[in-house]
Coordinates of C-alpha atoms in Angstrom, one line a residue:
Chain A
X1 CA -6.8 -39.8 16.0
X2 CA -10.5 -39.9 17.6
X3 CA -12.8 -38.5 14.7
X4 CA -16.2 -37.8 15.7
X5 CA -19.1 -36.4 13.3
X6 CA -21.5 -34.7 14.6
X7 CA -25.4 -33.8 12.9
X8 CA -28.4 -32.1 13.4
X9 CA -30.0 -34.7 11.7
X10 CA -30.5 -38.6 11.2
X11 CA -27.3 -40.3 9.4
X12 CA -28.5 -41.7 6.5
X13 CA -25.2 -43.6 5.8
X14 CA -22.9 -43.2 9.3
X15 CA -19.2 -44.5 8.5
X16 CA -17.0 -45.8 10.6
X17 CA -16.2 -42.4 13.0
X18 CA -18.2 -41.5 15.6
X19 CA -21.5 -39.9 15.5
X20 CA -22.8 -37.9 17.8
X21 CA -26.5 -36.5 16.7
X22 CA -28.8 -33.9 18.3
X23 CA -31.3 -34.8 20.1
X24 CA -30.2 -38.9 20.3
X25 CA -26.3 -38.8 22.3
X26 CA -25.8 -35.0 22.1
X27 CA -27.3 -32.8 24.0
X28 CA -26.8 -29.5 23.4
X29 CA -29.0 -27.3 26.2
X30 CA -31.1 -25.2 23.4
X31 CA -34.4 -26.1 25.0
X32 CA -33.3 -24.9 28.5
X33 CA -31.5 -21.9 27.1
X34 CA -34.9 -21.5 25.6
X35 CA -36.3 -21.5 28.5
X36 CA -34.4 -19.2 30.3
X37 CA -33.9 -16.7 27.6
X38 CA -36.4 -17.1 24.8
X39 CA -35.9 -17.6 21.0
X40 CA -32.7 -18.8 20.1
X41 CA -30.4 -17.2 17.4
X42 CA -28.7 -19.1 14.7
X43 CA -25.3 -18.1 16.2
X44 CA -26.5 -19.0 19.9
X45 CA -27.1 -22.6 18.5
X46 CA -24.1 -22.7 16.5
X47 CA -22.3 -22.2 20.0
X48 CA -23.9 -24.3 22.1
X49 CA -23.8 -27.0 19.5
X50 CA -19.9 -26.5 19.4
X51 CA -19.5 -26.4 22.9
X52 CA -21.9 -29.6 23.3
X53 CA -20.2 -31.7 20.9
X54 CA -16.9 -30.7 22.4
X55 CA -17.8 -31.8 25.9
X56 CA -19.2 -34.7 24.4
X57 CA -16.2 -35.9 22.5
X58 CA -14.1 -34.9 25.9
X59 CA -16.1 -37.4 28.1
X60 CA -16.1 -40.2 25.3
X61 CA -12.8 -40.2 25.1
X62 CA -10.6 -42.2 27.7
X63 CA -6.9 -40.8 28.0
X64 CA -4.8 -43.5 27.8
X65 CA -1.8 -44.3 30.3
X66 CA 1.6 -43.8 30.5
X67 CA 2.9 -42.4 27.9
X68 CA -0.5 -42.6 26.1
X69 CA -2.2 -39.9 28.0
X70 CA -2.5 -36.9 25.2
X71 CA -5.6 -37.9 22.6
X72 CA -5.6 -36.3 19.3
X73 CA -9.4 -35.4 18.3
X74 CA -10.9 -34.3 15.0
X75 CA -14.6 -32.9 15.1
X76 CA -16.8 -32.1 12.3
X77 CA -19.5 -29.9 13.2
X78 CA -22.2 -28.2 10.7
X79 CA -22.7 -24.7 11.6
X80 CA -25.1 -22.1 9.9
X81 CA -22.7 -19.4 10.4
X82 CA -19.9 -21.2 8.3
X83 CA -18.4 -17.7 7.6
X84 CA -18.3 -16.1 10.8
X85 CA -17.0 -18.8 12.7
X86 CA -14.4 -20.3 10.3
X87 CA -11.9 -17.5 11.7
X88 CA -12.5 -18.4 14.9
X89 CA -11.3 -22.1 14.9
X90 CA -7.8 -20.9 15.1
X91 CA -8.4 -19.4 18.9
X92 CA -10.7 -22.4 20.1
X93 CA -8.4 -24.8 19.0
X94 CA -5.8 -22.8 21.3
X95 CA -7.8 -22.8 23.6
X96 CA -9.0 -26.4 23.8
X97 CA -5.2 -27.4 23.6
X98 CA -4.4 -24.8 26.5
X99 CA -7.5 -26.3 28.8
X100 CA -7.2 -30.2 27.8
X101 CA -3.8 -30.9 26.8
X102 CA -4.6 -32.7 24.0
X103 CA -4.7 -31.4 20.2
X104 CA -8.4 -30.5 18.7
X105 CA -8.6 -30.1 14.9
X106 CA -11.9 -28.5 14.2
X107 CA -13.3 -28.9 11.2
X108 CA -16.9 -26.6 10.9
X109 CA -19.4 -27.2 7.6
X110 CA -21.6 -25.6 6.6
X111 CA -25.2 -26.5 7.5
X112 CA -28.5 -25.4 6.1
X113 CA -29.8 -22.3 7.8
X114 CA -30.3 -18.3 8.0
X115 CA -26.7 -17.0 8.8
X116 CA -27.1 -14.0 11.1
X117 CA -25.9 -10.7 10.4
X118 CA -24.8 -9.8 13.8
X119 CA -20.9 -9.4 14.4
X120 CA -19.4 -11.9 16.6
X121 CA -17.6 -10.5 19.4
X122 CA -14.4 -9.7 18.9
X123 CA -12.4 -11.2 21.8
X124 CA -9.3 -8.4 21.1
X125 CA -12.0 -5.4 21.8
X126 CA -13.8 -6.8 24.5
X127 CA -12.0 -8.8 26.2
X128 CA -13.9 -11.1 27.9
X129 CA -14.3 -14.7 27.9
X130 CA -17.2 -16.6 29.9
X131 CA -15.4 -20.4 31.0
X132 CA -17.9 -22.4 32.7
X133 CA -18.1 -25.4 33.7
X134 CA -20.1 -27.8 36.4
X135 CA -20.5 -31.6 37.4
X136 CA -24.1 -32.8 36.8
X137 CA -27.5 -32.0 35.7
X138 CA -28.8 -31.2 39.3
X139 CA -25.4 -28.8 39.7
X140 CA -24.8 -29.8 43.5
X141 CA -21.2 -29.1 42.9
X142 CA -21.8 -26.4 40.4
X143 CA -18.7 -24.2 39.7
X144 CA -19.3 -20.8 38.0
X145 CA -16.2 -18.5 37.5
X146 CA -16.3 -15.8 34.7
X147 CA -12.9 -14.0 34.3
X148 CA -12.3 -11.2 31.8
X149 CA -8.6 -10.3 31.0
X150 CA -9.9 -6.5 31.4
X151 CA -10.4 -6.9 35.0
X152 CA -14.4 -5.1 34.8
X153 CA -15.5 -8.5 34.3
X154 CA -18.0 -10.9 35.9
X155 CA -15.6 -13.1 39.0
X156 CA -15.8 -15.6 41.5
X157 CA -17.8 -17.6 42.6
X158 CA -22.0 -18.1 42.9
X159 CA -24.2 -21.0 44.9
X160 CA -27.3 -18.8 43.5
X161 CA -26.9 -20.8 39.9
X162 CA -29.7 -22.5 39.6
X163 CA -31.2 -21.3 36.3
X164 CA -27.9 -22.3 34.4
X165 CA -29.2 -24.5 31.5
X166 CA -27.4 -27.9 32.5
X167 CA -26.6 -29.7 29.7
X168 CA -24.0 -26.8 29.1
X169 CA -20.3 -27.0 30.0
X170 CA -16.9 -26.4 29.8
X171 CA -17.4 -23.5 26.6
X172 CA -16.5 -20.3 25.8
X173 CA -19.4 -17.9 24.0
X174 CA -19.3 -14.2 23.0
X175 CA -20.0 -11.5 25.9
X176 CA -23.9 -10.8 24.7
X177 CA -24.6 -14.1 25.1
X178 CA -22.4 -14.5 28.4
X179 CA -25.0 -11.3 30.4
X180 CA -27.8 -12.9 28.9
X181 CA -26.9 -16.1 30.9
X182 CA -25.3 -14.0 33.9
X183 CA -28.6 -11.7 34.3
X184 CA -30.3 -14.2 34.5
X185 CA -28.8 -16.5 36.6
X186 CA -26.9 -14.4 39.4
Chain B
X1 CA -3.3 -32.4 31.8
X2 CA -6.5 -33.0 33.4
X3 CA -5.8 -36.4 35.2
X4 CA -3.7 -36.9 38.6
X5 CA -3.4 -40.5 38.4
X6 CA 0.0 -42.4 38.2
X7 CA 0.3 -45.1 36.5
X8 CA 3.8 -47.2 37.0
X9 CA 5.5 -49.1 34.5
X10 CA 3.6 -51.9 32.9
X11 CA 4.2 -55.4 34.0
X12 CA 6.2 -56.5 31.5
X13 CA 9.8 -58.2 31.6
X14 CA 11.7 -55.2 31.0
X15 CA 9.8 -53.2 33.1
X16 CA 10.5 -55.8 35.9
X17 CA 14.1 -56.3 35.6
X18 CA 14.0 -52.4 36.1
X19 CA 11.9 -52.3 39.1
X20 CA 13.7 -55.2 40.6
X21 CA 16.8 -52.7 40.5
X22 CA 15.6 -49.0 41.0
X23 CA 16.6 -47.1 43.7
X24 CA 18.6 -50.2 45.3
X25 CA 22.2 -48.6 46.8
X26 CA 23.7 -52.1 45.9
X27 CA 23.6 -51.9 42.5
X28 CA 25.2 -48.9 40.4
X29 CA 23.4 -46.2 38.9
X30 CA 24.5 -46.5 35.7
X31 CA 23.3 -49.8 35.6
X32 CA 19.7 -48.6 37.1
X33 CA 20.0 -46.0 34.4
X34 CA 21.1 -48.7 31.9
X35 CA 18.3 -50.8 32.6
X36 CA 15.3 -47.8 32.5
X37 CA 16.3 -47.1 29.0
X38 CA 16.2 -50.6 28.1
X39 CA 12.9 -50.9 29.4
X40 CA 12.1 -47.3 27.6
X41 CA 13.4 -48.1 24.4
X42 CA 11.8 -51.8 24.0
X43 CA 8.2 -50.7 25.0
X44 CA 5.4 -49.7 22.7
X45 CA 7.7 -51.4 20.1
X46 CA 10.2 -48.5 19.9
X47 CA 8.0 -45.9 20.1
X48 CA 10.0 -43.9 22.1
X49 CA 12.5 -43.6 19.0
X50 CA 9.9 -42.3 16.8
X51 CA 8.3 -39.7 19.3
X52 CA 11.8 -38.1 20.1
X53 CA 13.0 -38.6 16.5
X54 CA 9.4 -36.5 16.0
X55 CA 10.6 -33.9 13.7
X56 CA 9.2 -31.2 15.6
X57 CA 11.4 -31.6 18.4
X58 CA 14.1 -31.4 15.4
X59 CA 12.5 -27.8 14.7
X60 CA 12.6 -27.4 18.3
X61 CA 16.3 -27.2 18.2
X62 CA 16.5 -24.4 15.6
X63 CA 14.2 -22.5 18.4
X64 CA 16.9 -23.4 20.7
X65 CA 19.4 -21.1 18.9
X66 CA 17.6 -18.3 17.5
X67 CA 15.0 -17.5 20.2
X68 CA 15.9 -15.0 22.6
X69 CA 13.3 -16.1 26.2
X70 CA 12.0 -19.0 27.3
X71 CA 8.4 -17.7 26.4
X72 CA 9.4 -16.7 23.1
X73 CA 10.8 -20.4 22.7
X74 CA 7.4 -21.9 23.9
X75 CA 5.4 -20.0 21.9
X76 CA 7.1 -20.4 18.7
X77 CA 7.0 -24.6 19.8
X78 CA 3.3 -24.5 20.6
X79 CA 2.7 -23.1 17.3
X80 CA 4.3 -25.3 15.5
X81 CA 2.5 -28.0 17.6
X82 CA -0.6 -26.3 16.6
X83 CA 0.0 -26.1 12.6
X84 CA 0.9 -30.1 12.9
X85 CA -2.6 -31.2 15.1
X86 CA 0.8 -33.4 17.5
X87 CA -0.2 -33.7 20.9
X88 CA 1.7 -36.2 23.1
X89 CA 4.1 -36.7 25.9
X90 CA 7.0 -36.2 24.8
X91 CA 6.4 -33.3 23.1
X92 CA 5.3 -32.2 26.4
X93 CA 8.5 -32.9 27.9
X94 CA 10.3 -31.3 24.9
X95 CA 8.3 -27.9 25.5
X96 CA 9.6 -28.2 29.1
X97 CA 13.1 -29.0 27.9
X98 CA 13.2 -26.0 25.2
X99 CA 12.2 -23.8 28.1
X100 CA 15.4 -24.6 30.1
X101 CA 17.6 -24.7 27.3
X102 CA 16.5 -21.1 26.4
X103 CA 16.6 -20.0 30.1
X104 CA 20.4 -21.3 30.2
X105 CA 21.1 -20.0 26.9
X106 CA 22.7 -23.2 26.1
X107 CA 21.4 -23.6 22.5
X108 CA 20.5 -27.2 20.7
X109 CA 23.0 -28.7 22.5
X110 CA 21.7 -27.2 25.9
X111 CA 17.7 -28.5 24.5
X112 CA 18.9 -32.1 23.6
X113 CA 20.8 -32.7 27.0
X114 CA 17.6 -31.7 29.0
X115 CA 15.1 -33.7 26.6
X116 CA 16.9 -36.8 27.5
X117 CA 17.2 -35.7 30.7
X118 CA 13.8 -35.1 31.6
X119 CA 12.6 -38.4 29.5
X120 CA 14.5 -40.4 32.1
X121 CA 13.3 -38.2 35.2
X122 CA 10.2 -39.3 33.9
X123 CA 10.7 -42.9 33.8
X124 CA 12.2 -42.9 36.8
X125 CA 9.1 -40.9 38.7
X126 CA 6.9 -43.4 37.0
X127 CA 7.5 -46.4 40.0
X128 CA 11.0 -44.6 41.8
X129 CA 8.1 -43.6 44.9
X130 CA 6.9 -46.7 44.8
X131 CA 10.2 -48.4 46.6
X132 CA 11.2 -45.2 49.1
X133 CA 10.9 -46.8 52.4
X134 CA 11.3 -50.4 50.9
X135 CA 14.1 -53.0 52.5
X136 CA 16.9 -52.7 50.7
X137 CA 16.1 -49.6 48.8
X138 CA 16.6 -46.1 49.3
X139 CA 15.1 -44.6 52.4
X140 CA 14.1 -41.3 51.7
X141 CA 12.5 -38.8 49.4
X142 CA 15.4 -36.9 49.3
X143 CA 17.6 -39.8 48.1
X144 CA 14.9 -40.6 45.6
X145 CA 15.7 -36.4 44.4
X146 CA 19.4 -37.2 44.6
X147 CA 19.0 -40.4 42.5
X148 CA 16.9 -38.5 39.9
X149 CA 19.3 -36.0 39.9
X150 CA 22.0 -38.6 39.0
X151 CA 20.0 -40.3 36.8
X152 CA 19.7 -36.7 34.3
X153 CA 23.1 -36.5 34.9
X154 CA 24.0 -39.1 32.8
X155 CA 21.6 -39.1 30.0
X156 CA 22.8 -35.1 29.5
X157 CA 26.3 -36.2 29.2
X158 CA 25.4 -38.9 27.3
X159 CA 23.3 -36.5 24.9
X160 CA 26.5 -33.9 24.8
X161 CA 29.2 -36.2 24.7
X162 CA 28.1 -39.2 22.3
X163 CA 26.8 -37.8 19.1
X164 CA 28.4 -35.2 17.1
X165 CA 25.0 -33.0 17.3
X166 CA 23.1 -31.6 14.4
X167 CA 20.3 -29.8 14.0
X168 CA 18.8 -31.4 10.5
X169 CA 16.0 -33.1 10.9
X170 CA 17.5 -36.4 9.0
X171 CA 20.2 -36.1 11.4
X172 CA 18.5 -35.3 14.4
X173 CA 16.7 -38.7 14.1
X174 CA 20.3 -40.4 13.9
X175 CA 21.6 -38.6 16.6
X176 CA 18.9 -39.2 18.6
X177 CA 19.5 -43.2 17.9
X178 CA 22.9 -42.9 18.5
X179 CA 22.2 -41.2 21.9
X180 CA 19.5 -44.1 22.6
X181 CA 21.9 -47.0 21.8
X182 CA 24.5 -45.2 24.1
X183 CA 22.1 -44.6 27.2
X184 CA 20.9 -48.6 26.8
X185 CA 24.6 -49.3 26.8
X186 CA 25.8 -47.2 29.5
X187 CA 27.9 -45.7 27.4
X188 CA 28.2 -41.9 28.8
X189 CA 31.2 -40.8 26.5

C-alpha cells in the first residue's frame, strides 16, 4: 500500500506517509485556471486539488516488475465540499482502476471552507466526462480528447490548446467546468 | 496497464535452470513445464501460493457457476475487487480466466483450469521470445504458440484431474496447493 496525505497547509507533525502539500510538491493549476477563467469556486478547487494530487501520487509511484506491476494507493485529500463529493468516490475510484490498473482508495476529509450550494453534475443526466491529459508544462505534445457517452459531446483532437492551464492532467471534472475550459481554449 | 515493458525472469537459480531449458526440442515439455513452476512457486517466497490462494479468486469460482455472460462474470469480479481495494497480477489473470470459463460455460472447474493455464502462459511469455531463433531452441514464433499451447495443456489437466475441486474458500486454498505441488512434480493426473 502507497499512502499519501495530501494538505493545503504546512504539516505541523508529518508521519511516516507521504505528504504532498499545496504550493511546496503539489501543484494543483488554481492560479492558471485563475488566469484563464477568473475567481475560482470552492468545488473548482476541490477538483483540481483531487485531480492534482492524483497525478501526483501516479508519477511518484514506480510500478514494480514482474509480477509486482499493480500498486495499491490510499489518498487522503481535505476537500470543502466533504458532502457533495463523498458520493462520488465510488465512480472515481472505478474510474482510476479502469485508466491505471491499479486499486485507488480515496479517502476525502473535510477541510475548512464555504461548501457551495451548486449541484454537482450528475454524470447519469448529462453524460459527459472531460478526460484530459498532456506531457509537459510547455504542451509540445499536448493531447486533448473530450468524449461524451451521448455522442453531442466535445471530440478529437486540437493543436490550438495553448491556454490549457498546465499543471492540470489526467482528471475528470463536471461539464460546467469542462466549457469553461473548452471555450476558452479551442 | 499503462507500461509496455517486459521484464524476464529474474536472475536467480531457479529462474536459470528454467531458461537454460525453455523452448529446447531436446528436453520434454513436461519437464520445461516442471521446471517453470518450480521457478514460479519458489520466487517471491511463495507468493504465488498466496495470490492464487487470494480468496477472491475463491469467490471468483461461485461467479463461475451462477453467472450467465462473460460480462456479467467480470463485472460482478471487478466489484468485488473494488469493495476489497486488491489490485495485482494475478487477479488480473483470474478476471481473464473467469471470462473464458463463463464464455465456455464450463463452471469452477472450467475457471480453475484456465487460471492455471494462463499463470503458466504467462511465465512462459516472460523470457519464451527471448530464445526463438536461438541454437538449439525452437525456431519460430509459431512453435513458441505451439509450445505455449502445450504448456496450458498441462497445467488445465493438471487443475481438472488432481484435486477433487471445491469451491470453499478454506478449500480452494488446499486445492490450489495440491494443484501447485502436482504442476512442480509433473504430476498431470
Amino acid at each position: 500500500m502507497i499512502r499519501f496525505s495530501i494538505h493545503r497547509n504546512s504539516v505541523e507533525n508529518p508521519t511516516g506517509e507521504n505528504i504532498l502539500q499545496v504550493g511546496v510538491n503539489l501543484f494543483t493549476g488554481e492560479k492558471d485556471f485563475e488566469s484563464s477563467f477568473g475567481t475560482l469556486t470552492a468545488i473548482e478547487s476541490d477538483l483540481l486539488l483531487i485531480a492534482s494530487s492524483i497525478f501526483a501520487a501516479d508519477r511518484a509511484s514506480k510500478r514494480g516488475e514482474r509480477e509486482d506491476l499493480c500498486r495499491n494507493f490510499e489518498l487522503q485529500i481535505p476537500v470543502t465540499n466533504f458532502e457533495k463529493l463523498l458520493p462520488l468516490v465510488p465512480q472515481i475510484e472505478k474510474i482510476l482502476r479502469l485508466l491505471s490498473n491499479d486499486s485507488w482508495q480515496i479517502r476525502l476529509r473535510h477541510d475548512s471552507g464555504t461548501a457551495q450550494d451548486n449541484e454537482i453534475s450528475d454524470c447519469s443526466c448529462q453524460g459527459k466526462t472531460l478526460l484530459f491529459s498532456f506531457m509537459s508544462h510547455d504542451c509540445p505534445s499536448l493531447e486533448f480528447a473530450l468524449t461524451t457517452n451521448m455522442g453531442n459531446g466535445y471530440r478529437g483532437t486540437s493543436s490550438a490548446m495553448k491556454n490549457v492551464p498546465s499543471p492540470l492532467t489526467c482528471c475528470a471534472m463536471p461539464m460546467q467546468s469542462a466549457d469553461r475550459l473548452a471555450q476558452t481554449c479551442l | 496497464m499503462g507500461t509496455s515493458t517486459n521484464h524476464p525472469s529474474p536472475n536467480k537459480p531457479s529462474w536459470r535452470i528454467v531458461n537454460a531449458i525453455l523452448g529446447r526440442p531436446d528436453v520434454p515439455i513436461g519437464r520445461q513445464s516442471a521446471e517453470i513452476w518450480k521457478a514460479a512457486a519458489a520466487d517471491r517466497e511463495s507468493q504465488l501460493e498466496r495470490d492464487l490462494g487470494d480468496e477472491l479468486l475463491a469467490q471468483a469460482c461461485e461467479v463461475a457457476n451462477t453467472s450467465a455472460t462473460p460480462i456479467e462474470a467480470v463485472e460482478v469480479f471487478d466489484q468485488s475487487l473494488s469493495s476489497a481495494y486488491a489490485a495485482n497480477l494475478t487477479l488480473d489473470i483470474g478476471r481473464r480466466a473467469l471470462a473464458r470459463a463463463v464464455a465456455d460455460n464450463t463452471g469452477a472447474t472450467g475457471f480453475a483450469s484456465e487460471l492455471f493455464a494462463e499463470i503458466v502462459s504467462y511465465y512462459a511469455s516472460r523470457d519464451l521470445p527471448s530464445f526463438v531463433g536461438a541454437p538449439g531452441r525452437i525456431a519460430t514464433a509459431r512453435e513458441s504458440i505451439s509450445l505455449k499451447r502445450d504448456l496450458k495443456s498441462i497445467a488445465r489437466e493438471t487443475a481438472i484431474n488432481v484435486a477433487q475441486f471445491r469451491v470453499d474458500p478454506g478449500e480452494w486454498r488446499s486445492y490450489v496447493a495440491s494443484v501447485l505441488e502436482s504442476l512442480q512434480n509433473g504430476e498431470s493426473r
